CSV table of C-alpha atoms in Angstrom, one decimal:
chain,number,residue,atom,x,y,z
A,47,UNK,CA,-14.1,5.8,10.4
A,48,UNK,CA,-13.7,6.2,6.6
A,49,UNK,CA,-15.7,3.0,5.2
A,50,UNK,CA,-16.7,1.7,1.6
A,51,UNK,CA,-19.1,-0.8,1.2
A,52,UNK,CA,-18.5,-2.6,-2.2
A,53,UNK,CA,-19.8,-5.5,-4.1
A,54,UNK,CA,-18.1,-7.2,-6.2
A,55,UNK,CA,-20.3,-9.3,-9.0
A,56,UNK,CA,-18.7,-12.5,-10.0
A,57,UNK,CA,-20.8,-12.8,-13.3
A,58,UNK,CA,-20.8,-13.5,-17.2
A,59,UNK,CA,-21.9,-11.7,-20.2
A,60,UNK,CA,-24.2,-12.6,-22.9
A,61,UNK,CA,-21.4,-13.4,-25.5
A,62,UNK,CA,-21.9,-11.5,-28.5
A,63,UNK,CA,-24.7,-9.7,-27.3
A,64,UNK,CA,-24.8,-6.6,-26.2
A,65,UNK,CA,-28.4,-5.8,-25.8
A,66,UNK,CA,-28.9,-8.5,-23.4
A,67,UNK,CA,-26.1,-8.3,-21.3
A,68,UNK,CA,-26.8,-4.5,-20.6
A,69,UNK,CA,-30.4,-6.0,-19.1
A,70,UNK,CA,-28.1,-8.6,-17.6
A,71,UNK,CA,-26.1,-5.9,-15.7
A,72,UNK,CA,-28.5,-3.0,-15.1
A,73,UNK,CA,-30.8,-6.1,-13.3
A,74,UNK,CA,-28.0,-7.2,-11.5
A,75,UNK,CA,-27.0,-3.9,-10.1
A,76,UNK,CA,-30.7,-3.0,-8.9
A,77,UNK,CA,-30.9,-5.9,-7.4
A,78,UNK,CA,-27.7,-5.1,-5.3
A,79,UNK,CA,-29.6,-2.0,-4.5
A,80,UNK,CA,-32.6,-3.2,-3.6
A,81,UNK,CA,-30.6,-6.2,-1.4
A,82,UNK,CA,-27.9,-4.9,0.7
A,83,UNK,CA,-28.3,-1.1,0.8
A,84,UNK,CA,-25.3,-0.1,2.9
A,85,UNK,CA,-23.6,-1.2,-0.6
A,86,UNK,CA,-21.8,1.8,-2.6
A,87,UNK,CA,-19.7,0.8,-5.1
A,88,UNK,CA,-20.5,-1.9,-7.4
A,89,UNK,CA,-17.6,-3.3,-10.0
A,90,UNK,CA,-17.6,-6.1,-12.2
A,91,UNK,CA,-15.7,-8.0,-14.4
A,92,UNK,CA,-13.5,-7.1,-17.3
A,93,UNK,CA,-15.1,-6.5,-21.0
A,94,UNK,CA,-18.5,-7.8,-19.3
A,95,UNK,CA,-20.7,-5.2,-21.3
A,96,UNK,CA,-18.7,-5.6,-24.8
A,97,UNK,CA,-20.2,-9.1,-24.5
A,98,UNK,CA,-16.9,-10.9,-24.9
A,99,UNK,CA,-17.1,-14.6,-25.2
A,100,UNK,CA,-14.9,-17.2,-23.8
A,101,UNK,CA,-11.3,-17.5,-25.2
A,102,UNK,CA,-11.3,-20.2,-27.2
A,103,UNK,CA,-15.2,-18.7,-28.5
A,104,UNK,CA,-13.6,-15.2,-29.4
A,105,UNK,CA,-13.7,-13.8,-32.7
A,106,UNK,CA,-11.1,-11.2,-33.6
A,107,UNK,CA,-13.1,-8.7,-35.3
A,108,UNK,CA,-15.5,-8.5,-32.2
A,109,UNK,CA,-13.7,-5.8,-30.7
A,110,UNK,CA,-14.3,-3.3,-33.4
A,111,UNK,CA,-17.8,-4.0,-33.5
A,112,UNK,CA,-18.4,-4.0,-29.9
A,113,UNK,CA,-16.1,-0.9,-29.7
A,114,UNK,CA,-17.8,2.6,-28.5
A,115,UNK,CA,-16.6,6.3,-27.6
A,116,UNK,CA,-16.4,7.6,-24.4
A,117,UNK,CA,-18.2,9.7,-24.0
A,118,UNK,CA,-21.0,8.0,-25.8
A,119,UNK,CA,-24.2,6.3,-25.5
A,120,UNK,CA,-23.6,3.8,-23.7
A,121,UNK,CA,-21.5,5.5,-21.1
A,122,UNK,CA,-24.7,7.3,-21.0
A,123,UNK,CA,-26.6,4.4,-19.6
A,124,UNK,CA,-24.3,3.7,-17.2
A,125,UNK,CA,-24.4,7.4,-15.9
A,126,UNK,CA,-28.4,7.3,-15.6
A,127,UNK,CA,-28.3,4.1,-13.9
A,128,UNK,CA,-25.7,5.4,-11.4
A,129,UNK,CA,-28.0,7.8,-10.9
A,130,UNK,CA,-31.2,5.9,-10.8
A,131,UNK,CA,-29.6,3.5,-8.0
A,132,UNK,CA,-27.4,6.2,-6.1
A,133,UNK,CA,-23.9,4.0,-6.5
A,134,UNK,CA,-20.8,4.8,-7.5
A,135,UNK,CA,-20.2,2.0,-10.6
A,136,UNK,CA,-17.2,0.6,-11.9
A,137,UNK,CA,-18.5,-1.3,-14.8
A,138,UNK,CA,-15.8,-3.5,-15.8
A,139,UNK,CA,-14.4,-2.3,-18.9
A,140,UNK,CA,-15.2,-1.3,-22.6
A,141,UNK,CA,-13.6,-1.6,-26.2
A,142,UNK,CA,-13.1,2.4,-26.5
A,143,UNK,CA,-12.7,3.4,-29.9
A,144,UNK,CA,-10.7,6.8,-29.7
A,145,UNK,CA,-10.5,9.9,-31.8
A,146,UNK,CA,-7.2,8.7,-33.6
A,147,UNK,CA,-9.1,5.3,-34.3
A,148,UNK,CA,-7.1,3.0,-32.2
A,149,UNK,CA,-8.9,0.3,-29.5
A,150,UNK,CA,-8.6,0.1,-25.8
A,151,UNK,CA,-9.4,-1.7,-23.4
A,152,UNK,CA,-11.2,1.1,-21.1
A,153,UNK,CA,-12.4,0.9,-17.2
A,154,UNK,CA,-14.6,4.5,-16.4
A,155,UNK,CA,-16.1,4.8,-12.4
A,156,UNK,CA,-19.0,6.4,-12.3
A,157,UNK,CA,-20.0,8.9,-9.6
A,158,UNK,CA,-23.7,8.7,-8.0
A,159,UNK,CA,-24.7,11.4,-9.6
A,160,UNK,CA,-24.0,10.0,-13.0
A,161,UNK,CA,-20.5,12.4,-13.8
A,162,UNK,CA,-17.7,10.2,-15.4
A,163,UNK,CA,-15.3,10.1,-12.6
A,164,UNK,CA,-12.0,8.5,-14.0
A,165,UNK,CA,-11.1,7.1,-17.2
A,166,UNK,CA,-8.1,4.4,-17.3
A,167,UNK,CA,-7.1,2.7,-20.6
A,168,UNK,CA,-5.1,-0.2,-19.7
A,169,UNK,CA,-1.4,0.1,-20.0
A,170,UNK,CA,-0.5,-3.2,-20.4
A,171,UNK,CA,-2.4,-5.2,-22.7
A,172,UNK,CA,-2.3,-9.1,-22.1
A,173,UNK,CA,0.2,-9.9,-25.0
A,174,UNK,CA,0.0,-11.4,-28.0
A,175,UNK,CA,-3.5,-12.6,-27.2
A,176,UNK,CA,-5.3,-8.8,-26.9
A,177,UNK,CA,-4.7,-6.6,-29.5
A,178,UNK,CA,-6.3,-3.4,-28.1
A,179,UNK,CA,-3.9,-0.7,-27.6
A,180,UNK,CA,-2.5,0.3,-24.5
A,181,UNK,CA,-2.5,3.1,-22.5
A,182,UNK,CA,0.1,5.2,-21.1
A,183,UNK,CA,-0.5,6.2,-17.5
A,184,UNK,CA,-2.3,5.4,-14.5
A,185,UNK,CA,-5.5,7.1,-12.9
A,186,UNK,CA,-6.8,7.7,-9.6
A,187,UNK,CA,-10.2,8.8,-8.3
A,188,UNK,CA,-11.6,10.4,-4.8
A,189,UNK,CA,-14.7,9.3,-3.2
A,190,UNK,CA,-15.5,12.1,-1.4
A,191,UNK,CA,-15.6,12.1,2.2
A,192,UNK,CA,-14.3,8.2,2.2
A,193,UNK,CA,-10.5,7.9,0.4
A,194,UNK,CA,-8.9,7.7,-3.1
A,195,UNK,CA,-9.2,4.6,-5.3
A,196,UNK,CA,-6.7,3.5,-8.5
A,197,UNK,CA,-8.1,1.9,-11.5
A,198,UNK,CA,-6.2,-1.1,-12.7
A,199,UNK,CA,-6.9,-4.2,-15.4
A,200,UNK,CA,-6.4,-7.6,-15.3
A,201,UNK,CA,-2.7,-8.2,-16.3
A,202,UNK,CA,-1.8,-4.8,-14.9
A,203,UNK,CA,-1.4,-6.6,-11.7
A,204,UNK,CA,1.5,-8.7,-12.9
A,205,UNK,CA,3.6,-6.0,-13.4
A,206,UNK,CA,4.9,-4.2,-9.7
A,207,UNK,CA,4.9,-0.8,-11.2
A,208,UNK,CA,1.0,-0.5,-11.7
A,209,UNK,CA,0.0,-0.9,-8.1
A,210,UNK,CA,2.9,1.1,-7.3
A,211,UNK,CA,2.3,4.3,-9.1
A,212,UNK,CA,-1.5,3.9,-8.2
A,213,UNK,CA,-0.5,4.0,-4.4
A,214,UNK,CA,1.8,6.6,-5.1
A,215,UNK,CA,-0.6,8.8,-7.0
A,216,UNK,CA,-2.8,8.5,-3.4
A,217,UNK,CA,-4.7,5.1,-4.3
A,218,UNK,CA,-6.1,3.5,-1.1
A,219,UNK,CA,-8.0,1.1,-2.5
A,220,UNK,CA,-7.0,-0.5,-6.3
A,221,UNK,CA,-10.0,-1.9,-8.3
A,222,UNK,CA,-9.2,-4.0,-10.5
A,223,UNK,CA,-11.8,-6.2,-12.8
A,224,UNK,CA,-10.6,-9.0,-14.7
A,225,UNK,CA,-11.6,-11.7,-17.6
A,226,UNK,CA,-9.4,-14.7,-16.8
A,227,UNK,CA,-9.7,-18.1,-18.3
A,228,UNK,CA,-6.8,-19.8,-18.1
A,229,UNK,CA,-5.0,-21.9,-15.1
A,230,UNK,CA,-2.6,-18.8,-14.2
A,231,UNK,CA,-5.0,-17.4,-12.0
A,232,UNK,CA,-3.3,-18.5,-9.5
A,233,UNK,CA,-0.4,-16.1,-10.4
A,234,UNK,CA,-2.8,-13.4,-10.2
A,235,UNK,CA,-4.1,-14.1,-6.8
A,236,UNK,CA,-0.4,-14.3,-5.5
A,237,UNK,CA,0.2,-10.8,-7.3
A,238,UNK,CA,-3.0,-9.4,-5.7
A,239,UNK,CA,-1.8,-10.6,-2.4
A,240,UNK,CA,1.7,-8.9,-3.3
A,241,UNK,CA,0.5,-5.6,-4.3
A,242,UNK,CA,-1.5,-5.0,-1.6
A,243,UNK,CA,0.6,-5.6,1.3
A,244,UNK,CA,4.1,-4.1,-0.1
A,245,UNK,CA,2.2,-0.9,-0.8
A,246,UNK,CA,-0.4,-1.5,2.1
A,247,UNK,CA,-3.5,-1.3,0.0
A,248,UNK,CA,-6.6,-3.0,-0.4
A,249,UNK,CA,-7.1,-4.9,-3.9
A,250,UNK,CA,-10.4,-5.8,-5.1
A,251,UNK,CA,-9.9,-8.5,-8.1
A,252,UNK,CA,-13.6,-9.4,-9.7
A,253,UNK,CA,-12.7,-12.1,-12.4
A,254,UNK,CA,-15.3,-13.5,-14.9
A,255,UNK,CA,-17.8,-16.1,-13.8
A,256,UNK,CA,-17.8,-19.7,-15.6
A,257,UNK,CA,-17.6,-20.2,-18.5
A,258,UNK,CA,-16.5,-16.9,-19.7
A,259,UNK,CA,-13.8,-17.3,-17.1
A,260,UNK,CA,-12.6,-19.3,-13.9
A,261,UNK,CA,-13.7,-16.7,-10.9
A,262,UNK,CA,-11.8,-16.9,-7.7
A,263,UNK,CA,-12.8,-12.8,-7.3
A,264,UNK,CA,-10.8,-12.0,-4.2
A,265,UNK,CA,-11.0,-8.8,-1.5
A,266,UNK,CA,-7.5,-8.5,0.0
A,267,UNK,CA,-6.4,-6.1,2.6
A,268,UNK,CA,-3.5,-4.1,3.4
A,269,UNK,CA,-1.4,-6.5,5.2
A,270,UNK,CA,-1.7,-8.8,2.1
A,271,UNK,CA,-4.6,-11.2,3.6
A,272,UNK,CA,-7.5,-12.2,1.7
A,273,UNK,CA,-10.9,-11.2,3.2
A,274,UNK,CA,-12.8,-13.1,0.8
A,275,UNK,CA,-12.4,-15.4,-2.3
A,276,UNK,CA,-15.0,-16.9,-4.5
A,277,UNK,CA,-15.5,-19.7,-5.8
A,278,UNK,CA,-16.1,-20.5,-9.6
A,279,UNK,CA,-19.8,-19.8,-10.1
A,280,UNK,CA,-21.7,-16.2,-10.3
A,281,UNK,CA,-21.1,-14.8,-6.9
A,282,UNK,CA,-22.0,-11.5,-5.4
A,283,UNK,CA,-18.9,-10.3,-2.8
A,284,UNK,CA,-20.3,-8.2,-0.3
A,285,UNK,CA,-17.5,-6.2,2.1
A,286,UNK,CA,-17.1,-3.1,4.1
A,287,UNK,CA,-13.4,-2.1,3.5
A,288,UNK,CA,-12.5,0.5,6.4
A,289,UNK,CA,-9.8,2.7,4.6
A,290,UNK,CA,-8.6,4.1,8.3
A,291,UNK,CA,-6.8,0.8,8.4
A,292,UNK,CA,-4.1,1.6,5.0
A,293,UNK,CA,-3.2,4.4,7.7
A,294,UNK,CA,-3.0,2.4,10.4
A,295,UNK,CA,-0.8,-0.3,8.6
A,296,UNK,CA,1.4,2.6,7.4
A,297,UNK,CA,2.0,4.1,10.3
A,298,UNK,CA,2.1,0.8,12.2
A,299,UNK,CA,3.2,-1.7,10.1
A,300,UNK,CA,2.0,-4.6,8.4
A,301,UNK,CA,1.3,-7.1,11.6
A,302,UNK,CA,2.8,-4.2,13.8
A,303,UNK,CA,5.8,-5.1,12.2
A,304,UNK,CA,6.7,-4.0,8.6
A,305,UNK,CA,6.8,-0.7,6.9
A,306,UNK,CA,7.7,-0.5,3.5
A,307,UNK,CA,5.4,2.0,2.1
A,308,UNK,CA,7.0,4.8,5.0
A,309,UNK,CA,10.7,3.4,4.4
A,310,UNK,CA,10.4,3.7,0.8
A,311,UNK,CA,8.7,7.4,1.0
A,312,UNK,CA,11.3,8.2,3.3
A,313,UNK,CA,14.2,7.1,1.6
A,314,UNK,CA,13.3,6.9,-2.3
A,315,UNK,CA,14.8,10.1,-3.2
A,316,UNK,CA,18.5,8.7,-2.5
A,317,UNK,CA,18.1,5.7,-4.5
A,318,UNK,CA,19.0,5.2,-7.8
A,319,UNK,CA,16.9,3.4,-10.0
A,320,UNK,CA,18.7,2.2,-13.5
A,321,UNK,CA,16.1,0.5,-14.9
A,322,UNK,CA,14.4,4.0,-14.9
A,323,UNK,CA,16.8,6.4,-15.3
A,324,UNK,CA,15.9,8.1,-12.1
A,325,UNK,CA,14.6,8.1,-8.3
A,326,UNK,CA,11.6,7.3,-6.4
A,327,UNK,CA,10.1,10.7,-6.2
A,328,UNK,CA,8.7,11.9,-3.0
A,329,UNK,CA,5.1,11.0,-2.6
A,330,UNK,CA,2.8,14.0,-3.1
A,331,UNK,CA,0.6,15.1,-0.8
């Protein structure tokens, strides 16, 4: 049984400062460690350690201050904590400030052993409200010995094609954190729920505690259900996700009934696509 035991940290940042919600974080992920310690991958939410405030707080020249390389010294500190507490991080995301000077909104996993693992910059920036710049493909990870996982960010999810190419670059599992604080969550829950089962997938969505966002983190499986949901508040979402059971929905079917991930492997090739010039392209393996 491939298994990956996860928790997922409902939480808030210290707006505008950076300092303290790096002590906020580093405590709350020892203190994951030191409490459930079947627990292997810890994510959080979006922009928590560039100390973002609340939407209406925000200032728009936070993002260049707050902004940092990656490599750099603060993916450093994730790295040695990773290593200090043996987990493979995803630590929401960072204002990356790249070599040609432009600013994205970044999500890195972290190995155990404190190696950078996967950088994603996120390809679709929440527009006109976030000005970083986007990103222009999708990344995958493997966690060895368990399954492969796809990075994804907040609005990602309302577009089909992000979840798509992550599950066809391999993706078993997408993580996605998130900083939502406006009433459309409920759009976002319903595109979680989407994703996951019409490319049979589990999706982990970790919003932003109140008041730096409206929560309602959700864990939903392969067959589109939702194993957990939180509430508002700072939560902790504690799960063990078995990854034998994306195979066992593909080969089987969603409910024992529904296919769509094998159909649309087998048949992709012969169908034309207009909006993209092209086919679905077979699935590597």
């Amino acid at each position: 049984m491939r298994t990956l035991a996860i928790a997922a940290l409902q939480t808030t940042p210290v707006p505008y400062d950076l300092e303290a919600t790096w002590e906020r974080y580093a405590d709350r992920v020892r203190a994951v460690r030191a409490t459930f310690a079947h627990v292997r991958l810890v994510v959080v939410p979006e922009l928590l350690l560039a100390a973002e405030a609340p939407l209406l707080q925000a200032r728009s020249d936070w993002m260049h201050e707050a902004a940092v390389t990656v490599p750099g010294p603060l993916t450093d500190r994730i790295c040695a904590l990773a290593r200090e507490t043996e987990l493979w991080l995803v630590p929401g995301t960072l204002y990356e400030r790249a070599a040609d000077g432009r600013i994205h909104n970044t999500a890195i996993a972290v190995s155990p052993e404190g190696e950078i693992a996967a950088v994603y910059r996120k390809v679709f920036p929440w527009q006109p409200y976030e000005t970083t710049a986007p990103g222009g493909e999708f990344v995958v990870f493997d966690l060895p010995g368990i399954g492969r996982a796809g990075l994804a960010i907040c609005y990602d999810g309302s577009f089909p094609e992000t979840a798509r190419q992550l599950a066809w670059l391999g993706a078993e599992i997408i993580i996605q954190p998130t900083l939502t604080t406006t009433r459309d969550r409920e759009m976002e829950l319903v595109c979680a729920r989407a994703n996951a089962w019409t490319n049979q997938v589990y999706v982990v969505n970790v919003n932003g505690a109140d008041p730096a966002a409206v929560g309602a983190s959700a864990i939903v499986d392969p067959e589109g259900i939702v194993r957990q949901q939180a509430g508002g508040g700072e939560e902790v979402l504690v799960d063990v996700l078995d990854l034998d059971a994306v195979t066992r929905v593909r080969t089987h079917g969603s409910a024992g009934l529904n296919r769509p991930w094998e159909q649309l492997a087998r048949y992709g090739s012969t169908i034309h696509l207009p909006a993209y010039g092209a086919t679905f392209q077979p699935v590597p393996r």
